[in-house]
Short mmCIF file of C-alpha atoms and ligand atoms in Angstrom, two decimals:
data_model
loop_
_atom_site.label_atom_id
_atom_site.label_comp_id
_atom_site.label_asym_id
_atom_site.label_seq_id
_atom_site.Cartn_x
_atom_site.Cartn_y
_atom_site.Cartn_z
CA UNK A 28 35.76 55.26 114.41
CA UNK A 29 35.96 52.34 116.76
CA UNK A 30 39.21 50.98 116.98
CA UNK A 31 39.57 47.27 116.37
CA UNK A 32 43.22 45.83 115.99
CA UNK A 33 43.50 44.67 112.45
CA UNK A 34 46.51 42.30 112.53
CA UNK A 35 45.87 38.77 112.48
CA UNK A 36 49.08 36.65 114.25
CA UNK A 37 46.94 33.29 114.27
CA UNK A 38 48.07 30.32 111.91
CA UNK A 39 45.88 30.24 108.64
CA UNK A 40 44.19 33.48 109.22
CA UNK A 41 44.45 35.70 106.15
CA UNK A 42 46.10 38.94 107.00
CA UNK A 43 44.69 42.33 106.45
CA UNK A 44 47.16 43.03 103.70
CA UNK A 45 48.69 39.97 101.79
CA UNK A 46 52.54 40.95 101.45
CA UNK A 47 54.93 39.74 98.93
CA UNK A 48 52.69 37.54 97.04
CA UNK A 49 52.36 39.36 93.50
CA UNK A 50 54.13 37.01 91.33
CA UNK A 51 52.69 33.82 92.70
CA UNK A 52 49.33 35.18 92.19
CA UNK A 53 49.90 36.34 88.89
CA UNK A 54 51.52 33.05 87.87
CA UNK A 55 48.44 31.36 89.14
CA UNK A 56 46.26 33.77 87.35
CA UNK A 57 47.67 33.35 84.18
CA UNK A 58 47.53 29.55 84.87
CA UNK A 59 43.89 29.70 84.84
CA UNK A 60 43.51 32.19 81.93
CA UNK A 61 45.97 30.14 79.75
CA UNK A 62 44.14 26.81 79.85
CA UNK A 63 44.77 23.09 80.19
CA UNK A 64 48.69 22.29 80.54
CA UNK A 65 49.42 25.61 81.84
CA UNK A 66 52.22 25.52 84.19
CA UNK A 67 50.42 27.55 86.62
CA UNK A 68 47.92 25.09 87.27
CA UNK A 69 50.58 22.72 88.84
CA UNK A 70 52.06 24.44 91.73
CA UNK A 71 53.90 23.45 94.98
CA UNK A 72 54.22 26.16 97.50
CA UNK A 73 57.19 25.68 100.13
CA UNK A 74 58.55 27.19 103.26
CA UNK A 75 59.14 26.91 106.92
CA UNK A 76 56.41 27.39 109.68
CA UNK A 77 54.62 30.43 109.55
CA UNK A 78 55.73 31.81 106.29
CA UNK A 79 52.35 32.08 104.94
CA UNK A 80 51.63 28.58 103.07
CA UNK A 81 48.02 28.03 104.26
CA UNK A 82 46.93 31.74 103.71
CA UNK A 83 48.35 31.56 100.28
CA UNK A 84 46.34 28.43 99.34
CA UNK A 85 43.19 30.48 100.55
CA UNK A 86 44.11 33.17 98.39
CA UNK A 87 44.59 30.92 95.56
CA UNK A 88 41.14 29.44 96.12
CA UNK A 89 39.33 32.81 96.20
CA UNK A 90 40.87 33.54 92.76
CA UNK A 91 39.65 30.38 91.18
CA UNK A 92 36.25 30.74 92.81
CA UNK A 93 36.14 34.31 91.35
CA UNK A 94 36.53 32.65 87.85
CA UNK A 95 33.63 30.30 88.62
CA UNK A 96 36.08 27.44 89.41
CA UNK A 97 34.91 24.72 92.09
CA UNK A 98 37.58 24.58 94.85
CA UNK A 99 38.17 21.74 97.16
CA UNK A 100 40.77 22.02 100.10
CA UNK A 101 42.33 18.92 101.61
CA UNK A 102 44.80 18.63 104.39
CA UNK A 103 47.12 15.73 104.52
CA UNK A 104 45.80 14.35 107.96
CA UNK A 105 42.64 13.26 106.77
CA UNK A 106 41.92 10.64 104.18
CA UNK A 107 42.62 12.91 101.31
CA UNK A 108 40.75 11.11 98.51
CA UNK A 109 37.61 10.38 100.66
CA UNK A 110 37.56 14.15 101.66
CA UNK A 111 37.73 14.96 97.62
CA UNK A 112 34.76 13.08 97.19
CA UNK A 113 32.94 13.85 100.03
CA UNK A 114 33.28 17.72 99.00
CA UNK A 115 32.46 16.96 95.30
CA UNK A 116 29.54 15.15 96.44
CA UNK A 117 28.24 18.16 98.77
CA UNK A 118 25.97 20.56 97.33
CA UNK A 119 27.68 23.82 96.37
CA UNK A 120 28.24 25.96 99.45
CA UNK A 121 27.48 29.83 98.39
CA UNK A 122 29.11 31.03 101.79
CA UNK A 123 32.34 32.48 101.07
CA UNK A 124 32.08 32.70 97.42
CA UNK A 125 32.44 36.38 96.66
CA UNK A 126 32.61 37.60 93.11
CA UNK A 127 31.53 36.62 89.75
CA UNK A 128 29.87 33.20 90.47
CA UNK A 129 28.31 32.36 87.14
CA UNK A 130 25.31 30.25 86.58
CA UNK A 131 27.03 27.46 84.62
CA UNK A 132 28.71 26.54 87.87
CA UNK A 133 25.96 25.82 89.83
CA UNK A 134 24.39 23.93 86.69
CA UNK A 135 27.43 21.80 86.69
CA UNK A 136 26.92 20.74 90.30
CA UNK A 137 28.11 17.13 90.06
CA UNK A 138 24.73 14.99 90.23
CA UNK A 139 26.36 12.38 92.43
CA UNK A 140 22.97 10.83 93.21
CA UNK A 141 23.42 9.34 89.37
CA UNK A 142 26.75 7.57 90.22
CA UNK A 143 26.50 4.69 92.80
CA UNK A 144 27.89 4.85 96.31
CA UNK A 145 30.83 2.61 95.56
CA UNK A 146 32.01 4.48 92.42
CA UNK A 147 35.84 4.61 92.45
CA UNK A 148 37.48 7.94 93.30
CA UNK A 149 38.64 8.27 89.87
CA UNK A 150 35.25 7.75 87.96
CA UNK A 151 33.89 10.62 90.19
CA UNK A 152 36.47 12.90 90.07
CA UNK A 153 37.08 12.46 86.43
CA UNK A 154 33.13 13.03 85.87
CA UNK A 155 33.26 15.90 88.10
CA UNK A 156 36.34 17.64 86.25
CA UNK A 157 34.50 16.85 82.84
CA UNK A 158 31.50 18.37 83.89
CA UNK A 159 32.66 21.46 85.39
CA UNK A 160 35.18 21.91 81.97
CA UNK A 161 32.14 21.46 79.67
CA UNK A 162 30.37 24.40 81.71
CA UNK A 163 33.33 26.59 81.06
CA UNK A 164 34.48 26.20 84.63
CA UNK A 165 37.12 23.96 86.25
CA UNK A 166 38.10 22.05 89.41
CA UNK A 167 40.95 23.35 91.74
CA UNK A 168 42.54 21.09 94.43
CA UNK A 169 44.30 22.53 97.01
CA UNK A 170 46.43 20.31 99.17
CA UNK A 171 47.87 21.50 102.70
CA UNK A 172 50.69 20.22 104.84
CA UNK A 173 51.90 18.05 101.89
CA UNK A 174 55.03 16.88 103.84
CA UNK A 175 53.15 14.46 105.61
CA UNK A 176 50.61 13.54 102.70
CA UNK A 177 50.19 9.51 102.56
CA UNK A 178 52.22 8.55 99.41
CA UNK A 179 49.47 6.32 97.73
CA UNK A 180 46.92 8.76 98.19
CA UNK A 181 48.69 11.43 96.82
CA UNK A 182 49.60 9.12 93.91
CA UNK A 183 46.22 8.47 93.08
CA UNK A 184 45.46 12.29 93.09
CA UNK A 185 48.32 13.18 91.09
CA UNK A 186 47.43 10.13 88.08
CA UNK A 187 44.05 11.73 88.00
CA UNK A 188 45.00 15.15 87.60
CA UNK A 189 47.50 14.19 84.71
CA UNK A 190 45.10 12.07 83.39
CA UNK A 191 42.48 15.04 83.20
CA UNK A 192 45.07 17.38 81.66
CA UNK A 193 45.92 15.05 78.96
CA UNK A 194 42.51 15.27 78.00
CA UNK A 195 42.55 19.19 78.29
CA UNK A 196 40.45 19.33 81.03
CA UNK A 197 40.11 22.20 83.45
CA UNK A 198 42.14 20.87 86.51
CA UNK A 199 44.58 22.54 88.85
CA UNK A 200 46.44 21.13 91.78
CA UNK A 201 48.20 23.38 94.08
CA UNK A 202 50.22 21.51 97.17
CA UNK A 203 51.83 23.42 100.03
CA UNK A 204 54.37 21.84 102.88
CA UNK A 205 57.28 22.24 104.54
CA UNK A 206 60.50 22.69 102.05
CA UNK A 207 62.30 19.48 103.13
CA UNK A 208 59.23 17.36 103.35
CA UNK A 209 57.83 18.23 100.21
CA UNK A 210 61.01 17.60 98.34
CA UNK A 211 61.13 14.02 100.26
CA UNK A 212 57.86 13.52 98.88
CA UNK A 213 58.47 14.18 95.46
CA UNK A 214 61.49 11.71 95.73
CA UNK A 215 58.82 8.96 95.82
CA UNK A 216 58.91 6.91 92.49
CA UNK A 217 55.13 7.16 92.04
CA UNK A 218 55.17 10.87 92.59
CA UNK A 219 57.44 11.85 89.56
CA UNK A 220 54.66 13.73 87.66
CA UNK A 221 54.45 16.26 90.63
CA UNK A 222 58.16 17.06 90.40
CA UNK A 223 56.96 19.19 87.43
CA UNK A 224 55.12 21.30 89.37
CA UNK A 225 55.84 24.91 89.40
CA UNK A 226 57.94 25.74 92.51
CA UNK A 227 57.21 28.94 94.63
CA UNK A 228 59.36 28.84 97.78
CA UNK A 229 57.97 31.51 100.33
CA UNK A 230 61.41 33.52 100.66
CA UNK A 231 61.04 36.45 103.27
CA UNK A 232 59.31 39.49 102.31
CA UNK A 233 61.10 42.43 101.49
CA UNK A 234 61.38 44.96 104.09
CA UNK A 235 59.95 47.81 102.17
CA UNK A 236 56.97 46.04 101.47
CA UNK A 237 56.39 44.99 104.80
CA UNK A 238 56.85 48.32 105.83
CA UNK A 239 54.09 49.74 103.15
CA UNK A 240 51.82 47.15 104.30
CA UNK A 241 52.12 48.14 107.72
CA UNK A 242 51.51 51.86 107.40
CA UNK A 243 48.29 50.93 104.99
CA UNK A 244 47.06 48.63 107.75
CA UNK A 245 47.50 50.80 110.51
CA UNK A 246 46.20 53.81 108.66
CA UNK A 247 43.12 52.00 107.80
CA UNK A 248 42.44 51.07 111.45
CA UNK A 249 42.15 54.63 112.54
CA UNK A 250 45.80 55.07 113.93
CA UNK A 251 49.06 56.52 112.18
CA UNK A 252 52.42 56.17 112.34
CA UNK A 253 56.04 58.10 111.49
CA UNK A 254 58.65 57.09 109.62
CA UNK A 255 61.46 55.98 112.44
CA UNK A 256 58.73 54.20 114.33
CA UNK A 257 57.48 52.42 111.01
CA UNK A 258 60.94 51.76 109.86
CA UNK A 259 61.83 49.74 113.27
CA UNK A 260 58.63 47.98 113.32
CA UNK A 261 59.28 46.59 109.71
CA UNK A 262 62.68 45.82 110.44
CA UNK A 263 61.98 43.61 113.53
CA UNK A 264 59.41 41.49 111.44
CA UNK A 265 62.56 40.03 109.63
CA UNK A 266 60.14 39.76 106.43
CA UNK A 267 58.58 36.64 108.03
CA UNK A 268 55.00 36.48 107.46
CA UNK A 269 54.03 35.54 111.01
CA UNK A 270 56.24 38.02 112.47
CA UNK A 271 54.68 40.76 110.62
CA UNK A 272 51.26 40.24 112.04
CA UNK A 273 52.60 39.54 115.83
CA UNK A 274 54.84 42.64 115.83
CA UNK A 275 51.78 44.44 113.91
CA UNK A 276 49.40 43.45 116.70
CA UNK A 277 51.73 44.13 119.61
CA UNK A 278 52.63 47.48 118.65
CA UNK A 279 49.10 48.44 117.80
CA UNK A 280 47.61 47.03 120.92
CA UNK A 281 50.22 49.04 122.72
CA UNK A 282 49.61 52.21 121.14
CA UNK A 283 45.88 51.52 121.63
CA UNK A 284 45.80 52.17 125.25
CA UNK A 285 46.91 55.88 124.79
CA UNK A 286 44.25 56.41 121.61
CA UNK A 287 42.33 58.78 124.06
CA UNK A 288 45.14 61.13 124.06
CA UNK A 289 47.01 60.19 120.57
CA UNK A 290 46.25 58.22 117.85
CA UNK A 291 49.89 58.37 116.70
CA UNK A 292 52.09 55.12 117.33
CA UNK A 293 55.14 56.82 118.77
CA UNK A 294 58.68 54.89 119.04
CA UNK A 295 58.26 53.87 122.52
CA UNK A 296 54.91 51.73 121.58
CA UNK A 297 57.28 49.94 118.84
CA UNK A 298 59.75 49.22 121.20
CA UNK A 299 57.38 47.76 123.76
CA UNK A 300 55.24 46.22 121.22
CA UNK A 301 58.31 44.58 119.64
CA UNK A 302 59.83 43.29 122.99
CA UNK A 303 55.80 41.78 123.51
CA UNK A 304 55.92 40.25 120.00
CA UNK A 305 59.23 38.72 120.65
CA UNK A 306 58.68 37.31 124.12
CA UNK A 307 55.39 36.04 122.59
CA UNK A 308 57.13 34.29 119.61
CA UNK A 309 59.82 33.14 121.80
CA UNK A 310 57.40 30.85 123.79
CA UNK A 311 54.88 29.83 121.19
CA UNK A 312 57.13 29.12 118.29
CA UNK A 313 60.78 28.76 119.32
CA UNK A 314 60.23 26.92 122.33
CA UNK A 315 57.50 24.61 120.98
CA UNK A 316 60.19 23.86 118.28
CA UNK A 317 62.92 22.95 120.88
CA UNK A 318 60.53 20.91 123.04
CA UNK A 319 61.22 17.42 123.43
CA UNK A 320 64.85 17.65 121.84
CA UNK A 321 67.59 15.18 122.69
CA UNK A 322 70.48 16.66 124.44
CA UNK A 323 72.94 16.02 121.64
CA UNK A 324 70.52 17.73 119.11
CA UNK A 325 70.35 20.77 121.49
CA UNK A 326 74.21 20.83 121.63
CA UNK A 327 74.25 20.99 117.99
CA UNK A 328 72.29 24.03 117.85
CA UNK A 329 74.20 25.84 120.44
CA UNK A 330 77.23 24.52 118.16
CA UNK A 331 75.67 26.57 115.26
CA UNK A 332 75.17 29.57 117.33
CA UNK A 333 78.93 30.39 117.11
CA UNK A 334 78.52 31.47 113.49
CA UNK A 335 76.56 34.62 112.14
CA UNK A 336 75.07 33.23 109.25
CA UNK A 337 75.23 29.11 107.99
CA UNK A 338 77.35 27.19 109.63
CA UNK A 339 79.60 24.35 107.91
CA UNK A 340 78.38 20.93 109.15
CA UNK A 341 81.95 19.48 109.69
CA UNK A 342 82.73 22.80 111.77
CA UNK A 343 79.57 22.03 114.07
CA UNK A 344 80.67 18.39 114.28
CA UNK A 345 83.93 19.51 115.54
CA UNK A 346 83.00 22.08 117.92
CA UNK A 347 80.42 19.22 119.31
CA UNK A 348 83.69 17.06 119.69
CA UNK A 349 81.73 14.08 117.80
CA UNK A 350 82.35 12.40 114.55
CA UNK A 351 80.77 13.88 111.31
CA UNK A 352 78.52 10.77 111.11
CA UNK A 353 77.31 11.08 114.51
CA UNK A 354 76.81 14.89 114.19
CA UNK A 355 74.89 14.15 110.90
CA UNK A 356 72.41 12.03 112.85
CA UNK A 357 71.50 14.93 114.81
CA UNK A 358 71.22 17.30 111.86
CA UNK A 359 68.89 14.95 110.35
CA UNK A 360 66.66 15.07 112.85
CA UNK A 361 66.90 19.03 113.48
CA UNK A 362 66.17 19.11 109.72
CA UNK A 363 62.99 16.71 109.98
CA UNK A 364 61.78 18.70 112.80
CA UNK A 365 61.95 21.94 110.59
CA UNK A 366 64.21 23.48 112.97
CA UNK A 367 67.16 23.87 110.66
CA UNK A 368 67.62 23.21 106.91
CA UNK A 369 70.27 22.76 104.65
CA UNK A 370 71.54 26.02 102.81
CA UNK A 371 74.08 24.25 100.37
CA UNK A 372 76.01 21.00 100.46
CA UNK A 373 77.25 20.66 103.69
CA UNK A 374 76.00 23.75 105.24
CA UNK A 375 73.13 24.31 107.34
CA UNK A 376 71.18 27.32 108.91
CA UNK A 377 68.23 28.15 111.27
CA UNK A 378 64.94 27.80 109.71
CA UNK A 379 63.19 30.51 111.91
CA UNK A 380 64.04 34.05 112.70
CA UNK A 381 65.47 35.19 115.86
CA UNK A 382 66.25 31.44 116.98
CA UNK A 383 70.00 31.93 117.53
CA UNK A 384 69.32 35.12 119.64
CA UNK A 385 66.73 33.02 121.46
CA UNK A 386 69.35 30.08 122.02
CA UNK A 387 71.70 32.59 123.22
CA UNK A 388 69.48 34.27 125.76
CA UNK A 389 67.72 31.41 127.20
CA UNK A 390 70.99 29.24 127.38
CA UNK A 391 71.08 28.30 131.05
CA UNK A 392 67.11 27.61 131.08
CA UNK A 393 67.45 25.26 128.26
CA UNK A 394 70.26 23.07 129.74
CA UNK A 395 68.84 23.16 132.99
CA UNK A 396 66.23 20.75 131.33
CA UNK A 397 68.75 18.16 130.92
CA UNK A 398 69.87 19.01 134.37
CA UNK A 399 72.94 20.75 133.44
N1 ATP B 426 51.46 37.32 102.71
C1 ATP B 426 51.46 37.60 104.01
N2 ATP B 426 51.60 38.86 104.53
C2 ATP B 426 51.39 39.06 105.53
N3 ATP B 426 51.06 38.14 106.75
C3 ATP B 426 50.70 36.83 106.47
C4 ATP B 426 51.01 36.53 104.75
N4 ATP B 426 51.04 35.17 104.89
C5 ATP B 426 50.85 34.66 105.94
N5 ATP B 426 50.60 35.80 106.80
C6 ATP B 426 50.48 35.69 108.30
O1 ATP B 426 51.65 34.81 108.73
C7 ATP B 426 50.85 33.71 109.60
C8 ATP B 426 51.08 32.38 109.36
O2 ATP B 426 50.51 32.18 107.90
P1 ATP B 426 50.20 30.52 107.59
O3 ATP B 426 49.12 29.93 108.91
O4 ATP B 426 49.44 30.69 106.48
O5 ATP B 426 51.44 29.96 107.40
P2 ATP B 426 51.79 28.48 107.13
O6 ATP B 426 53.20 28.60 106.28
O7 ATP B 426 50.67 27.75 106.75
O8 ATP B 426 52.40 28.02 108.42
P3 ATP B 426 52.38 26.37 109.11
O9 ATP B 426 53.61 25.93 108.21
O10 ATP B 426 52.61 26.53 110.55
O11 ATP B 426 50.99 25.52 108.69
C9 ATP B 426 49.30 34.10 110.05
O12 ATP B 426 49.39 35.05 111.13
C10 ATP B 426 48.89 35.06 108.89
O13 ATP B 426 47.88 36.03 109.01
MG1 MG B 427 50.10 26.20 107.39
#
């Protein structure tokens, strides 16, 4: 059997085993079955960078496709309404459609030709949804990077979806984004409808589940692993989706080198693989997150490092020798940059695993950037 690294440490790439998402998938699948107005048909997915939001949107899209629904994926950096219209007007692509595509869906193809070019977004959207519903299918819109979404476009889409739900048509909307940014978005006055969306916050994946998935993935790829090596590997991921793939990838690659002698991943492979994964993670993710911060923002982060868990914002200000108001302005910047998050009123914590360790280990190098 040819040995091919099965792990996918790349943004947006579906992992070999989707870990820890059973309940979200179930909520959504129930939503599809339950009919118009079901809570699972309006969902918001939030979590920090690399927690698996995009991958989850893809998975929900596949579920909808399998039920014969039409799926339209949009990202906030394009003109969202325009993108939806273009996708609805395009002929249904069969590529990527895996299971159970039924004939009515194809028959329900939006005959956009009958609608004039200047038909409004609302007209096109409603027409598509009604046609799909009439044929026993429905329309799912997935919207990624929602924290950057244009408020007006979001409002237009939300109001069309709301209207269609009221008409008992088959429509679903799932939007995903960084937690704080999405909460900000929902505070816009015109978007109150979206606050009803079922919230799925992508918390860390339980380590025993990571462990099971790593083992299954490794064994399917033709290698094997003992219990101690496996538990060290799983623990190093901290249950953070991106690290499950990066650690998996690096450990697998280390073990691959001795595949002619042994197909078993040993503890030494794990140790070296984890070290390589941490290094890559440090430069690709953590350093990138820290780039172009002002000196006081960096000082804020180092002031947080003194706490093992969440930090009290008052304490941080004190350590920095600044007023609370002054420190709060840096806190806001750091939250907006998704480096830290508020865990309770007056408390903050790092959003990404190993940030504290990274800061401490690279203190000299980081301050050197500011001539210190
Ligand atoms: N449920 C999961 N189980 C295992 N690995 C996962 C899971 N979800 C995502 N991953 C892996 O984590 C990495 C990041 O996933 P993804 O790009 O979906 O994150 P994201 O939350 O969209 O990040 P960003 O905020 O940067 O867009 C990818 O390598 C992906 O394969
Ligand atoms: Mg993403």
